[in-house]
Amino acid sequence: MANENAAKLSKNLLRMKFMQRGLDAEVKKQLEEEEKKIISDEHWYLDLPELQAKENFIIEERSFVPCEDLVYGRMSFKGFNPEVEKLMALMNTQNQDEEEEDEEDLSRMETDVTDEEMARRYESLVGSMKRKFATKRERSQMQDEDGKRMIEAKVKKVFLKPQD
Amino acid sequence: MSDCLKEKVGEVLLPGDIFSFENTSEKVICGPGLRRNGDEVLVCKSGILRHKHPNMYWVDSQQKRYVPVKGESVIGIVTAKSGDVFKVDVGGSELASLSYLAFEGATKRNRPNVQVGDLVYGQFLIANKDMEPELVCIDSCGRANGMGVFGAGGLLIKVSLGLVRRLLAQQSALVKELEQVFPFEMVVGLNGRVWVKAQSMQRVQVLASLLESCENMTPQQRHALFRRAANGAS
């Protein structure tokens, strides 16, 4: 009786949220498929070829300043305005320094820590790093080995009784 | 790739000339007067093609109309105060806006003292083709570095953009000769405005007329004129 009634209900009504509980799995699936179809039909897209990102080899620069290396615009001469003269020296050397610094930085970076220094430092680090990554058992073994060595060293130092 | 551009360095180009490249493997920076159109470079100003190592090309042209470019330093005239921004005339097609917070040490409470008619030296923060340009009087660190309101007791003149670039060039012969005349101060904006100040008004006028006459003169003529001015001044 109930099923017959349900079949008579319209699809739009069945799609409503409060009707979902009483629906069979089959009817549910059917409804979902229909809904999907409606959505995909309504979605539209541009029929365009896919855009390809190309690297640009032509760069536009609209200012004359980087082209002609123009200097700072405020100037004062022969001590007319000492403040501006100071500023002028500062701003004009800044620009020149930037170019020189780039090269200097590279060379300084290389000489900061030499390869030999680094090797020497890592030599002493090898032991402590090894211990850090070792398991507990390995660590105790390592300590034992060290201990044995210590004992051997001690044994050698034991006082030997002179023979008669 | 840049061979066809390199061949033309030092020659006169006209708007509409096209450079096209077959094998694109090298980067090319095209400066003012050149425009990119797909894989081609179009010439959009008439003038002489210049080249800077390694791959920068631009057209050296003569013009008087200034077009705002991001990052360039210009001299502006404050023409209106409207709420939070000043409207500044920079000689472009549109007035530039200058926020009252874009001065060194300015806060919401501590407003800078800027009056209508003042001269400001600032740089463009925004300069788009279709948008109102925006001017600031501080650099990215918040320091003024000589920017801001200036111009008590000097004279503002307008010269061509080409002369401004000659004044601002490194080791400019023009400036070196000019500084021999007498002590003075000068602010040069890339928008073609030059402000000069010297000890007396007379000297300011001499300086202004010297600058204006520099526009079309051979180095010899200039040299002679400057010497006469220096003799007359001292």
Coordinates of C-alpha atoms in Angstrom, one line a residue:
Chain A
M1 CA 0.0 0.0 0.0
A2 CA 2.7 2.4 1.1
N3 CA 4.9 1.5 -1.9
E4 CA 2.1 2.2 -4.4
N5 CA 1.6 5.6 -2.9
A6 CA 5.2 6.4 -3.1
A7 CA 5.3 5.5 -6.8
K8 CA 2.6 8.0 -7.5
L9 CA 4.5 10.8 -5.9
S10 CA 6.2 13.2 -8.4
K11 CA 10.0 13.1 -8.9
N12 CA 10.4 16.7 -7.7
L13 CA 8.7 15.8 -4.5
L14 CA 10.9 12.7 -4.0
R15 CA 14.0 14.8 -4.4
M16 CA 13.2 16.9 -1.4
K17 CA 15.2 16.5 1.7
F18 CA 12.4 15.2 4.0
M19 CA 11.4 12.5 1.5
Q20 CA 14.9 11.0 1.4
R21 CA 14.5 8.9 4.5
G22 CA 11.7 6.7 3.3
L23 CA 13.3 6.1 -0.2
D24 CA 14.7 2.7 -1.4
A25 CA 18.3 2.5 -2.4
E26 CA 17.4 2.0 -6.1
V27 CA 15.1 5.0 -6.3
K28 CA 17.7 7.1 -4.6
K29 CA 20.4 6.1 -7.1
Q30 CA 18.1 6.8 -10.0
L31 CA 17.3 10.2 -8.6
E32 CA 20.9 11.0 -8.1
E33 CA 21.8 10.1 -11.6
E34 CA 19.1 12.3 -13.0
E35 CA 20.3 15.2 -10.9
K36 CA 23.8 14.7 -12.2
K37 CA 22.6 14.8 -15.7
I38 CA 20.7 18.0 -15.1
I39 CA 23.7 19.7 -13.6
S40 CA 26.1 18.6 -16.3
D41 CA 23.7 19.8 -19.0
E42 CA 23.4 23.2 -17.4
H43 CA 27.2 23.6 -17.0
W44 CA 28.7 25.4 -19.9
Y45 CA 32.3 25.8 -21.0
L46 CA 34.3 27.7 -23.6
D47 CA 35.3 25.7 -26.6
L48 CA 38.9 27.0 -26.6
P49 CA 42.2 25.3 -27.2
E50 CA 44.2 24.9 -24.0
L51 CA 46.4 27.8 -23.1
Q52 CA 50.0 27.1 -23.2
A53 CA 52.4 29.0 -20.9
K54 CA 55.3 30.2 -22.9
E55 CA 58.4 31.7 -21.5
N56 CA 58.7 35.4 -22.5
F57 CA 62.0 36.4 -24.0
I58 CA 61.1 40.0 -24.5
I59 CA 60.9 42.1 -21.3
E60 CA 59.4 45.5 -21.3
E61 CA 60.9 48.4 -19.3
R62 CA 59.1 51.7 -19.5
S63 CA 61.6 53.8 -17.6
F64 CA 64.7 55.5 -18.8
V65 CA 66.3 55.3 -15.3
P66 CA 67.7 51.7 -15.6
C67 CA 68.6 52.2 -19.3
E68 CA 70.7 55.3 -19.0
D69 CA 71.8 54.9 -15.3
L70 CA 70.3 58.3 -14.3
V71 CA 71.5 59.8 -11.0
Y72 CA 69.6 61.2 -8.1
G73 CA 67.5 64.2 -9.0
R74 CA 68.5 66.6 -6.2
M75 CA 71.8 68.3 -6.6
S76 CA 73.8 71.1 -4.9
F77 CA 77.2 72.4 -5.9
K78 CA 80.0 74.3 -4.2
G79 CA 78.4 73.9 -0.8
F80 CA 75.2 75.8 -1.5
N81 CA 73.1 73.3 0.5
P82 CA 75.4 70.9 2.5
E83 CA 72.4 68.7 3.4
V84 CA 71.6 67.9 -0.2
E85 CA 75.3 67.4 -1.0
K86 CA 75.5 64.8 1.7
L87 CA 72.3 63.1 0.4
M88 CA 73.7 63.3 -3.2
A89 CA 76.8 61.5 -2.2
L90 CA 74.8 58.9 -0.3
M91 CA 72.3 58.2 -3.1
N92 CA 74.8 58.1 -5.9
T93 CA 77.2 55.8 -4.2
Q94 CA 74.4 53.5 -3.2
N95 CA 73.5 52.7 -6.8
Q96 CA 77.1 52.0 -7.7
D97 CA 77.7 49.9 -4.6
E98 CA 74.8 47.7 -5.3
E99 CA 76.4 46.5 -8.6
E100 CA 79.8 46.0 -7.0
E101 CA 78.5 44.2 -3.9
D102 CA 76.9 41.5 -5.9
E103 CA 80.2 40.3 -7.1
E104 CA 81.9 40.8 -3.8
D105 CA 79.3 38.8 -1.9
L106 CA 79.9 35.7 -4.0
S107 CA 83.6 35.6 -3.4
R108 CA 83.2 36.4 0.3
M109 CA 80.7 33.5 0.6
E110 CA 83.2 31.1 -0.8
T111 CA 86.0 32.1 1.5
D112 CA 83.8 32.3 4.7
V113 CA 84.4 28.6 5.6
T114 CA 87.0 26.8 3.6
D115 CA 86.6 23.2 2.7
E116 CA 89.5 22.1 5.0
E117 CA 87.9 23.9 8.0
M118 CA 84.6 22.1 7.3
A119 CA 86.3 18.7 7.0
R120 CA 88.1 19.2 10.3
R121 CA 84.9 20.2 12.0
Y122 CA 83.0 17.3 10.7
E123 CA 85.8 14.9 11.7
S124 CA 85.1 15.6 15.3
L125 CA 81.4 15.6 14.8
V126 CA 81.3 12.1 13.3
G127 CA 81.4 10.3 16.7
S128 CA 78.8 12.4 18.4
M129 CA 76.5 12.2 15.4
K130 CA 76.9 8.5 15.3
R131 CA 75.9 8.2 18.9
K132 CA 72.9 10.4 18.3
F133 CA 71.4 8.0 15.7
A134 CA 72.3 4.8 17.4
T135 CA 69.8 2.7 19.4
K136 CA 70.1 2.3 23.1
R137 CA 71.7 -1.1 22.9
E138 CA 74.2 0.0 20.4
R139 CA 75.0 3.0 22.5
S140 CA 75.7 0.8 25.6
Q141 CA 77.9 -1.5 23.5
M142 CA 79.8 1.5 22.3
Q143 CA 80.3 2.6 25.9
D144 CA 81.4 -1.0 26.8
E145 CA 84.0 -0.9 24.1
D146 CA 85.2 2.4 25.4
G147 CA 85.3 0.9 28.9
K148 CA 87.3 -2.1 27.8
R149 CA 89.8 0.0 26.1
M150 CA 90.0 2.1 29.3
I151 CA 90.6 -1.1 31.3
E152 CA 93.2 -2.4 29.0
A153 CA 94.9 0.9 29.3
K154 CA 94.7 0.7 33.0
V155 CA 95.9 -2.9 33.1
K156 CA 99.0 -1.8 31.4
K157 CA 99.7 0.6 34.2
V158 CA 99.3 -1.9 37.0
F159 CA 102.3 -2.1 39.3
L160 CA 104.3 -5.2 38.5
K161 CA 105.8 -6.9 41.4
P162 CA 109.4 -7.4 40.9
Q163 CA 110.5 -11.0 41.0
D164 CA 112.9 -12.0 43.6
Chain B
M1 CA 68.2 36.7 -31.6
S2 CA 69.1 40.3 -30.9
D3 CA 71.2 40.6 -34.1
C4 CA 68.6 42.5 -36.0
L5 CA 68.3 45.0 -33.1
K6 CA 72.1 45.2 -32.8
E7 CA 72.5 46.1 -36.4
K8 CA 70.2 49.1 -36.0
V9 CA 71.9 50.6 -32.9
G10 CA 72.6 54.3 -33.5
E11 CA 70.2 54.5 -36.4
V12 CA 67.0 56.4 -36.6
L13 CA 63.8 54.4 -36.1
L14 CA 60.3 55.4 -36.9
P15 CA 57.0 54.3 -35.2
G16 CA 55.7 51.2 -36.9
D17 CA 59.1 49.6 -37.5
I18 CA 59.0 45.9 -36.6
F19 CA 61.7 43.6 -35.3
S20 CA 60.9 39.9 -35.4
F21 CA 62.9 37.1 -34.0
E22 CA 63.1 33.6 -35.4
N23 CA 64.9 31.6 -32.8
T24 CA 64.0 32.9 -29.3
S25 CA 66.7 31.8 -27.0
E26 CA 68.1 35.0 -25.6
K27 CA 66.3 37.5 -23.4
V28 CA 65.9 41.1 -24.7
I29 CA 64.9 44.0 -22.5
C30 CA 63.1 46.7 -24.6
G31 CA 63.0 50.0 -22.9
P32 CA 61.0 53.2 -23.7
G33 CA 60.0 53.5 -27.3
L34 CA 59.9 49.8 -27.9
R35 CA 56.9 47.7 -27.3
R36 CA 56.3 43.9 -27.3
N37 CA 53.7 42.5 -29.5
G38 CA 53.6 38.7 -29.3
D39 CA 57.0 37.6 -30.5
E40 CA 57.8 40.9 -32.2
V41 CA 59.1 44.2 -31.0
L42 CA 57.4 47.3 -32.3
V43 CA 58.8 50.8 -32.4
C44 CA 56.4 53.3 -31.0
K45 CA 58.5 56.5 -30.8
S46 CA 60.8 58.1 -33.3
G47 CA 64.4 58.5 -32.4
I48 CA 67.8 56.8 -32.2
L49 CA 68.1 53.2 -31.1
R50 CA 70.4 52.8 -28.1
H51 CA 71.9 49.7 -26.6
K52 CA 73.4 48.9 -23.2
H53 CA 75.3 45.8 -22.4
P54 CA 74.2 43.0 -22.3
N55 CA 70.7 43.1 -23.8
M56 CA 69.0 46.4 -23.2
Y57 CA 67.6 48.4 -26.1
W58 CA 65.6 51.7 -26.1
V59 CA 64.8 54.6 -28.3
D60 CA 66.4 57.9 -27.5
S61 CA 63.7 60.4 -28.4
Q62 CA 62.9 64.0 -27.9
Q63 CA 59.5 64.8 -26.4
K64 CA 57.9 67.3 -24.0
R65 CA 54.9 65.3 -22.9
Y66 CA 55.6 63.3 -19.7
V67 CA 54.0 59.9 -19.2
P68 CA 54.1 58.6 -15.6
V69 CA 56.3 55.5 -15.1
K70 CA 56.4 53.6 -11.9
G71 CA 59.5 54.4 -9.8
E72 CA 60.4 57.6 -11.5
S73 CA 61.1 60.7 -9.4
V74 CA 59.2 63.8 -10.5
I75 CA 58.4 67.3 -9.3
G76 CA 54.8 67.9 -8.7
I77 CA 52.6 71.0 -7.9
V78 CA 50.0 70.4 -5.2
T79 CA 46.7 71.7 -6.8
A80 CA 44.0 70.5 -4.4
K81 CA 43.5 69.1 -0.9
S82 CA 40.6 66.6 -0.8
G83 CA 40.3 64.7 2.5
D84 CA 43.0 62.1 2.8
V85 CA 44.8 62.8 -0.5
F86 CA 46.4 65.7 -2.3
K87 CA 46.0 66.1 -6.0
V88 CA 49.3 66.8 -7.6
D89 CA 50.0 68.1 -11.1
V90 CA 52.9 66.1 -12.5
G91 CA 52.6 67.1 -16.1
G92 CA 50.9 63.8 -17.1
S93 CA 47.5 63.4 -18.6
E94 CA 45.9 63.1 -15.2
L95 CA 46.6 64.6 -11.8
A96 CA 48.4 62.2 -9.5
S97 CA 47.1 61.4 -6.0
L98 CA 49.4 61.8 -3.0
S99 CA 48.3 60.4 0.4
Y100 CA 49.0 62.5 3.4
L101 CA 50.4 59.4 5.1
A102 CA 53.1 59.1 2.4
F103 CA 55.4 61.5 4.0
E104 CA 58.3 60.8 6.4
G105 CA 57.1 60.8 10.0
A106 CA 53.4 61.4 9.1
T107 CA 50.7 59.7 11.1
K108 CA 47.0 60.0 11.3
R109 CA 47.4 62.6 14.0
N110 CA 50.5 64.2 12.8
R111 CA 49.6 65.5 9.3
P112 CA 52.3 66.9 7.1
N113 CA 52.2 70.6 6.4
V114 CA 51.4 70.8 2.8
Q115 CA 49.6 73.7 1.2
V116 CA 48.0 74.1 -2.2
G117 CA 50.7 75.5 -4.5
D118 CA 53.6 73.8 -2.8
L119 CA 56.2 71.8 -4.8
V120 CA 56.8 68.2 -3.9
Y121 CA 59.5 65.9 -5.0
G122 CA 58.3 62.3 -5.0
Q123 CA 58.3 59.0 -6.9
F124 CA 55.5 57.1 -8.5
L125 CA 54.2 54.1 -6.6
I126 CA 51.5 53.3 -9.2
A127 CA 51.6 54.4 -12.8
N128 CA 49.3 52.4 -15.0
K129 CA 48.1 53.3 -18.4
D130 CA 44.4 53.6 -17.5
M131 CA 44.6 54.5 -13.9
E132 CA 45.2 57.6 -11.8
P133 CA 48.9 57.6 -10.9
E134 CA 49.9 57.6 -7.2
L135 CA 52.8 59.5 -5.8
V136 CA 54.7 58.9 -2.6
C137 CA 57.3 61.0 -0.8
I138 CA 59.0 58.1 1.1
D139 CA 61.0 55.1 0.0
S140 CA 60.2 51.5 0.8
C141 CA 61.9 51.9 4.2
G142 CA 59.8 54.9 5.1
R143 CA 62.6 57.5 4.8
A144 CA 62.3 60.7 2.8
N145 CA 65.7 60.7 1.2
G146 CA 65.3 64.2 0.0
M147 CA 61.7 63.7 -1.1
G148 CA 58.8 65.8 0.2
V149 CA 57.9 69.5 0.1
F150 CA 60.6 71.8 -1.0
G151 CA 61.0 75.0 -3.0
A152 CA 61.3 78.1 -0.8
G153 CA 62.8 80.9 -2.8
G154 CA 63.7 79.1 -6.0
L155 CA 62.4 79.0 -9.6
L156 CA 60.7 76.2 -11.4
I157 CA 61.2 75.9 -15.1
K158 CA 60.0 73.4 -17.7
V159 CA 62.4 71.9 -20.1
S160 CA 62.2 69.0 -22.6
L161 CA 62.5 65.4 -21.3
G162 CA 65.7 64.9 -23.3
L163 CA 67.5 67.8 -21.5
V164 CA 66.4 66.4 -18.2
R165 CA 68.0 63.1 -19.0
R166 CA 71.1 64.9 -20.1
L167 CA 71.2 66.6 -16.7
L168 CA 70.8 63.4 -14.8
A169 CA 73.2 61.3 -16.8
Q170 CA 76.3 60.0 -15.0
Q171 CA 79.3 62.2 -15.4
S172 CA 77.2 64.7 -17.3
A173 CA 79.4 67.2 -19.1
L174 CA 76.6 69.7 -18.9
V175 CA 76.3 69.6 -15.1
K176 CA 80.1 69.7 -14.7
E177 CA 80.2 72.9 -16.7
L178 CA 77.2 74.3 -14.9
E179 CA 78.7 73.8 -11.5
Q180 CA 81.7 75.9 -12.4
V181 CA 79.5 79.0 -12.9
F182 CA 78.5 79.7 -9.2
P183 CA 77.2 77.8 -6.2
F184 CA 73.6 76.7 -6.7
E185 CA 71.0 74.0 -5.9
M186 CA 68.9 72.1 -8.4
V187 CA 66.1 69.6 -8.3
V188 CA 65.5 67.7 -11.5
G189 CA 62.3 65.8 -12.0
L190 CA 62.0 63.3 -14.8
N191 CA 58.8 64.9 -15.9
G192 CA 60.7 67.8 -17.4
R193 CA 60.6 70.2 -14.5
V194 CA 63.7 71.7 -13.1
W195 CA 63.8 73.8 -9.9
V196 CA 66.8 76.0 -9.3
K197 CA 68.0 78.1 -6.4
A198 CA 71.0 80.3 -6.0
Q199 CA 72.2 83.1 -3.7
S200 CA 70.3 85.9 -5.4
M201 CA 67.3 86.1 -7.6
Q202 CA 69.5 87.5 -10.4
R203 CA 71.6 84.4 -10.4
V204 CA 68.5 82.2 -10.4
Q205 CA 67.4 83.9 -13.5
V206 CA 70.8 83.5 -15.2
L207 CA 70.8 79.9 -14.3
A208 CA 67.3 79.3 -15.6
S209 CA 68.0 81.0 -18.9
L210 CA 71.3 79.0 -19.2
L211 CA 69.4 75.8 -18.7
E212 CA 66.7 76.7 -21.2
S213 CA 69.3 77.7 -23.8
C214 CA 71.2 74.4 -23.3
E215 CA 68.4 72.7 -25.3
N216 CA 69.9 73.3 -28.7
M217 CA 73.6 74.2 -28.4
T218 CA 76.8 72.6 -29.4
P219 CA 79.3 72.0 -26.6
Q220 CA 81.5 74.8 -27.9
Q221 CA 78.7 77.3 -27.8
R222 CA 77.7 76.2 -24.4
H223 CA 81.2 76.5 -23.1
A224 CA 81.6 80.0 -24.3
L225 CA 78.2 81.0 -22.9
F226 CA 78.9 79.5 -19.5
R227 CA 82.2 81.3 -19.2
R228 CA 80.6 84.6 -20.0
A229 CA 77.9 84.0 -17.4
A230 CA 80.6 83.0 -14.8
N231 CA 82.6 86.2 -15.5
G232 CA 79.5 88.3 -15.3
A233 CA 78.4 86.7 -12.0
S234 CA 81.7 87.1 -10.2

